[in-house]
XYZ file of C-alpha atoms in Angstrom:
412
model
C 57.052 106.075 102.893
C 57.266 104.372 99.501
C 53.938 103.074 98.213
C 53.650 99.554 96.810
C 52.276 98.995 93.300
C 48.961 97.796 94.782
C 48.647 100.953 96.916
C 49.438 103.149 93.904
C 46.763 101.382 91.830
C 44.146 101.850 94.580
C 45.104 105.523 94.893
C 44.867 105.957 91.109
C 41.443 104.278 91.146
C 40.065 106.611 93.857
C 41.515 109.762 92.283
C 40.128 108.707 88.887
C 36.643 108.297 90.373
C 36.824 111.742 91.977
C 38.178 113.560 88.912
C 35.757 111.841 86.542
C 32.779 112.796 88.713
C 34.092 116.368 88.897
C 34.196 116.577 85.095
C 30.720 115.032 84.807
C 29.138 117.465 87.292
C 31.030 120.591 86.228
C 31.040 120.524 82.440
C 28.475 119.948 79.710
C 28.219 116.375 78.345
C 30.244 117.399 75.267
C 33.024 119.043 77.317
C 33.084 116.167 79.807
C 33.383 113.679 76.935
C 36.231 115.748 75.475
C 38.122 115.647 78.781
C 37.489 111.898 79.020
C 38.987 111.393 75.566
C 42.134 113.251 76.604
C 42.656 111.071 79.655
C 41.836 107.901 77.745
C 45.070 108.330 75.774
C 47.062 107.318 78.882
C 45.142 104.057 79.383
C 45.378 103.321 75.651
C 49.173 103.725 75.786
C 49.330 101.270 78.700
C 47.191 98.698 76.862
C 49.391 99.053 73.776
C 52.512 98.471 75.876
C 50.892 95.372 77.358
C 49.967 94.058 73.906
C 53.555 94.716 72.832
C 54.899 92.195 75.338
C 52.066 89.629 75.620
C 52.935 87.815 72.358
C 56.683 87.433 73.080
C 55.873 86.488 76.687
C 53.505 83.666 75.652
C 55.921 82.442 72.987
C 59.022 82.328 75.209
C 57.388 80.778 78.288
C 55.435 78.165 76.328
C 58.325 77.165 74.042
C 60.637 76.594 77.023
C 58.020 74.590 78.922
C 57.039 72.379 75.972
C 60.653 71.903 74.798
C 61.636 70.588 78.229
C 58.719 68.180 78.004
C 59.409 67.307 74.356
C 56.413 64.988 73.941
C 53.273 65.619 71.881
C 51.394 62.951 73.878
C 51.922 64.919 77.076
C 50.834 68.105 75.297
C 47.659 66.350 74.116
C 46.944 65.038 77.607
C 47.315 68.485 79.167
C 45.230 70.003 76.372
C 42.339 67.585 76.911
C 42.362 68.211 80.662
C 42.426 71.966 80.092
C 39.566 72.064 77.572
C 37.544 69.644 79.733
C 37.894 71.931 82.734
C 37.049 75.007 80.644
C 33.744 73.505 79.485
C 32.926 72.470 83.050
C 33.584 76.030 84.302
C 31.647 77.533 81.374
C 28.604 75.387 82.212
C 28.767 76.476 85.868
C 29.013 80.171 84.992
C 26.186 80.038 82.422
C 23.924 78.207 84.891
C 24.808 80.714 87.636
C 23.755 83.599 85.375
C 20.424 81.920 84.607
C 19.688 81.082 88.237
C 20.522 84.603 89.453
C 18.398 86.382 86.822
C 15.446 84.037 87.454
C 15.567 84.492 91.228
C 16.199 88.248 91.360
C 14.015 89.263 88.350
C 15.775 92.628 87.695
C 13.877 93.135 84.427
C 10.443 92.600 86.000
C 10.745 94.319 89.386
C 11.707 97.665 87.846
C 10.043 99.529 84.986
C 12.377 99.921 81.991
C 11.705 102.286 79.035
C 11.584 100.243 75.836
C 14.076 101.498 73.213
C 12.392 102.415 69.924
C 12.545 99.880 67.110
C 15.683 100.361 65.057
C 17.593 102.049 67.908
C 21.302 101.839 67.126
C 23.297 99.857 69.687
C 26.601 99.801 67.829
C 26.560 96.011 68.127
C 26.736 93.873 64.992
C 25.567 90.319 65.663
C 26.952 89.233 62.284
C 30.465 89.543 63.735
C 29.984 86.268 65.594
C 32.237 83.645 64.037
C 30.826 80.292 62.991
C 32.387 77.222 64.588
C 34.228 76.505 61.323
C 35.576 80.069 61.140
C 36.767 79.870 64.728
C 38.542 76.531 64.229
C 40.313 77.781 61.086
C 41.202 81.034 62.843
C 43.106 79.139 65.537
C 45.730 77.944 63.049
C 48.135 80.640 61.783
C 49.148 81.034 58.151
C 52.074 83.168 59.337
C 53.665 83.233 62.768
C 54.935 86.772 62.289
C 51.465 87.943 61.264
C 50.014 86.298 64.395
C 52.682 87.993 66.513
C 52.087 91.376 64.859
C 48.301 91.141 65.324
C 48.582 89.672 68.851
C 46.535 86.574 67.955
C 47.212 84.675 71.160
C 45.647 81.342 70.118
C 47.683 81.307 66.912
C 50.858 82.098 68.863
C 50.045 79.179 71.200
C 49.650 76.759 68.261
C 52.974 77.794 66.702
C 54.701 77.653 70.095
C 53.448 74.082 70.639
C 54.937 72.864 67.351
C 58.122 74.875 67.813
C 58.587 73.717 71.409
C 58.107 70.012 70.610
C 60.491 70.262 67.629
C 63.040 72.110 69.764
C 62.909 69.437 72.449
C 63.462 66.640 69.931
C 66.771 67.775 68.358
C 69.103 66.822 71.203
C 72.058 68.968 72.256
C 71.385 71.718 69.729
C 67.883 72.055 71.143
C 69.204 72.307 74.708
C 71.427 75.231 73.732
C 68.485 77.045 72.131
C 66.239 76.306 75.129
C 68.760 78.177 77.270
C 68.542 81.132 74.851
C 64.747 81.210 75.088
C 64.924 81.012 78.892
C 67.133 84.111 78.863
C 64.759 85.833 76.446
C 61.873 85.098 78.804
C 63.806 86.768 81.633
C 64.329 89.845 79.446
C 60.607 90.011 78.640
C 59.687 89.718 82.331
C 62.068 92.606 83.026
C 60.195 94.621 80.393
C 56.979 93.722 82.219
C 58.343 95.341 85.381
C 59.022 98.543 83.469
C 55.574 98.590 81.847
C 53.817 97.964 85.166
C 55.206 101.249 86.481
C 52.659 102.893 84.155
C 49.742 100.849 85.587
C 48.636 103.272 88.362
C 48.447 106.135 85.849
C 46.522 103.934 83.401
C 44.058 102.984 86.138
C 43.627 106.664 87.050
C 42.993 107.571 83.395
C 40.628 104.644 82.772
C 38.437 105.467 85.779
C 38.424 109.179 84.912
C 37.278 108.323 81.384
C 34.442 105.988 82.425
C 33.049 108.232 85.172
C 33.389 111.456 83.156
C 31.299 109.895 80.375
C 28.638 108.205 82.529
C 28.734 109.811 85.968
C 28.357 107.907 89.224
C 24.649 108.822 89.347
C 23.959 106.114 86.755
C 24.801 103.577 89.461
C 21.712 104.709 91.388
C 19.218 104.317 88.529
C 20.726 100.914 87.690
C 21.283 100.072 91.350
C 19.154 96.923 91.641
C 20.375 95.525 88.315
C 23.994 96.037 89.345
C 23.445 94.507 92.781
C 21.888 91.423 91.168
C 24.604 90.957 88.575
C 27.592 91.804 90.782
C 26.053 89.586 93.478
C 26.004 86.737 90.969
C 29.658 87.381 90.095
C 30.538 87.506 93.786
C 28.744 84.193 94.414
C 30.610 82.558 91.532
C 33.970 83.966 92.642
C 33.645 83.466 96.393
C 31.614 80.239 96.527
C 31.886 78.224 93.303
C 35.589 78.840 92.588
C 36.307 78.297 96.289
C 34.497 74.923 96.226
C 36.456 73.890 93.110
C 39.673 74.742 94.960
C 38.592 72.867 98.099
C 37.854 69.770 96.002
C 41.328 69.990 94.434
C 43.045 70.942 97.721
C 44.181 74.347 96.466
C 44.482 77.234 99.000
C 42.017 79.586 97.276
C 42.273 82.661 99.519
C 46.068 82.532 99.316
C 45.706 82.396 95.514
C 43.498 85.515 95.479
C 46.010 87.297 97.702
C 48.765 86.465 95.199
C 46.584 87.666 92.322
C 45.494 90.919 94.011
C 47.518 93.247 91.753
C 46.321 91.484 88.598
C 42.710 91.627 89.814
C 42.963 95.335 90.646
C 44.402 96.173 87.224
C 41.744 94.067 85.491
C 38.929 95.706 87.445
C 40.155 99.254 86.887
C 40.884 98.918 83.166
C 38.076 96.397 82.410
C 40.717 94.437 80.470
C 41.935 90.961 81.382
C 44.752 91.401 78.857
C 46.078 94.361 80.854
C 46.867 92.061 83.782
C 48.126 89.107 81.723
C 51.851 89.496 82.599
C 51.036 90.051 86.277
C 48.818 86.961 86.297
C 51.606 84.806 84.818
C 54.111 86.029 87.406
C 51.628 85.568 90.288
C 50.745 81.987 89.299
C 54.396 81.009 88.976
C 55.093 82.487 92.424
C 52.129 80.525 93.735
C 53.676 77.238 92.642
C 52.295 76.490 89.161
C 54.882 75.254 86.685
C 55.884 77.673 83.929
C 54.894 75.315 81.122
C 51.384 74.782 82.561
C 50.929 78.528 83.094
C 52.180 79.277 79.573
C 49.782 76.721 78.075
C 46.599 77.089 80.143
C 46.446 80.856 80.684
C 46.552 81.989 77.009
C 43.886 79.385 76.142
C 41.799 80.573 79.076
C 41.638 84.092 77.682
C 39.634 82.723 74.741
C 37.928 79.626 76.169
C 37.348 80.365 79.852
C 35.854 83.834 80.350
C 33.666 82.949 83.334
C 32.474 86.505 83.998
C 31.440 87.017 80.377
C 29.632 83.664 80.278
C 27.636 84.550 83.377
C 26.790 87.929 81.832
C 25.444 86.374 78.619
C 22.699 84.342 80.283
C 21.979 87.061 82.868
C 21.683 89.856 80.274
C 19.534 87.796 77.904
C 17.189 86.881 80.751
C 17.082 90.505 81.927
C 16.115 91.842 78.472
C 13.417 89.167 78.107
C 11.972 90.201 81.490
C 12.127 93.912 80.582
C 10.018 93.189 77.481
C 7.621 90.936 79.382
C 8.644 87.814 77.443
C 8.597 84.562 79.410
C 11.363 82.125 78.507
C 10.341 78.561 79.254
C 12.677 76.090 80.904
C 13.201 74.374 77.543
C 14.133 77.695 75.909
C 16.556 78.522 78.709
C 18.245 75.125 78.412
C 18.480 75.632 74.641
C 20.043 79.048 75.255
C 22.547 77.554 77.669
C 23.595 74.768 75.287
C 23.854 77.193 72.362
C 26.044 79.589 74.322
C 28.272 76.668 75.326
C 29.281 76.529 71.643
C 28.932 80.075 70.295
C 30.720 81.706 73.221
C 33.963 79.962 72.260
C 34.226 81.998 69.071
C 34.337 85.451 70.675
C 38.101 85.912 71.015
C 39.305 89.197 69.566
C 35.829 90.635 68.937
C 35.313 94.115 70.468
C 32.555 94.135 73.120
C 32.389 90.397 72.536
C 29.799 89.635 75.225
C 27.289 92.092 73.761
C 27.852 90.692 70.250
C 26.969 87.181 71.440
C 23.983 88.494 73.424
C 22.677 90.254 70.286
C 22.809 86.958 68.392
C 21.062 85.132 71.242
C 18.247 87.709 71.377
C 17.632 87.248 67.661
C 17.428 83.471 68.127
C 14.556 83.851 70.623
C 12.767 86.596 68.668
C 13.636 89.207 71.263
C 14.301 92.791 70.059
C 18.035 93.418 69.603
C 17.364 97.036 70.629
C 17.016 95.719 74.175
C 20.817 95.809 74.440
C 20.470 99.605 74.639
C 19.078 99.101 78.169
C 22.509 97.844 79.234
C 24.846 100.133 77.299
C 24.818 102.945 79.867
C 26.028 100.783 82.718
C 27.972 98.189 80.704
C 31.426 99.730 81.406
C 30.850 99.238 85.140
C 29.498 95.706 84.689
C 32.510 94.950 82.494
C 34.845 95.666 85.407
C 33.148 93.001 87.519
C 33.018 90.319 84.849
C 36.688 90.929 83.916
C 37.816 90.327 87.510
C 35.765 87.121 87.655
C 37.317 85.890 84.400
C 40.862 86.557 85.651
C 40.161 84.774 88.951
C 38.585 81.876 87.026
C 41.645 81.498 84.815
C 43.887 81.591 87.861
C 41.908 78.708 89.377
C 41.937 76.816 86.049
C 45.734 77.040 85.853
C 46.137 75.815 89.437
C 43.704 72.927 88.856
C 45.486 71.686 85.713
C 48.866 72.075 87.467
C 47.501 70.011 90.351
C 46.180 67.302 88.004
C 49.596 67.138 86.328
C 51.432 66.881 89.649
C 53.219 70.172 88.999
C 51.719 72.332 91.716
C 53.879 73.331 94.673
C 52.216 76.172 96.606
C 54.269 78.145 99.131
C 54.446 76.476 102.538
C 52.727 79.478 104.180
C 49.772 79.350 101.719
């Protein structure tokens, strides 16, 4: 019996858990780490292959969609709707994180050892971009540089201008549109080839994480993980579902279509790893190619619901662990600040923790508190990545629906 891609990914996930735990229990921490590094090469190769095709994929799909539209007013209208929805979803996810951490009190109900002052966390809060830096960073000074460095937002900006110009030059433009449509088909074929590596990448990624940390860490951090993952589950199952009900979108059918993308995202803790699969799934689900090509790349910088929820939850947790009470006014200030600063995190490694470090400093909380989360952060990252991918799937469907370009399958 031939296994489907989903079945292979699940099998790779389970085998990775088992092998990683074997390494952790059998070898010394140094030897286990060495084995983890060897396996990590496979997942790194997969992520590089994904990055290789993400830029061309965004460029081709967006150029074709915008060129067929050929109107900057329509682009502006879609853009305003998209950004408006993103801020609405960001507010919901930030509030959810605050509510969950205040109700469950994971920092207060369990005794946490306080990291010594000056403890290195490997997180540099100075990496947070200012609003001006972020705005300037969106606009490319070279398209080829943006493509080479996989700067998705910059590729989107160039594609918008290129697509509108292409759609405005008449018959010549139509001939070139056909060329780009064919190029998009070639890139999607490349995606199919790359996805054959996904089960092995999932296996390697899980082996690496578990070999370094061991599954026993899940016990000591059990209550914290239950609280946070419960918050993610509530946001994914209830809030996103309610948004879909309001917009008459079949949410459970959407999740079923996205299952492969969600599995890859969870296993690799990378939303980028599932980007091509997410595009293909949303198009199959009835979203127009131009809406998918426009909304999804923006969502990977502006609409990371899982990361937003984590920022307020983690900040509240660290404050509780240090016995610091944050007043309602301080929490509202935190929420409003994160509404702005969180939009500048694209491309920053361990971006959520960088923003959290800056937020702790703002409220005179010790930045060393992040060390309390570092041990379990790889596991938490899996959950927040899945939530972000699901959130961007919903965002794309909502904007498609608002634009009258959503035609879900009749059996959805």
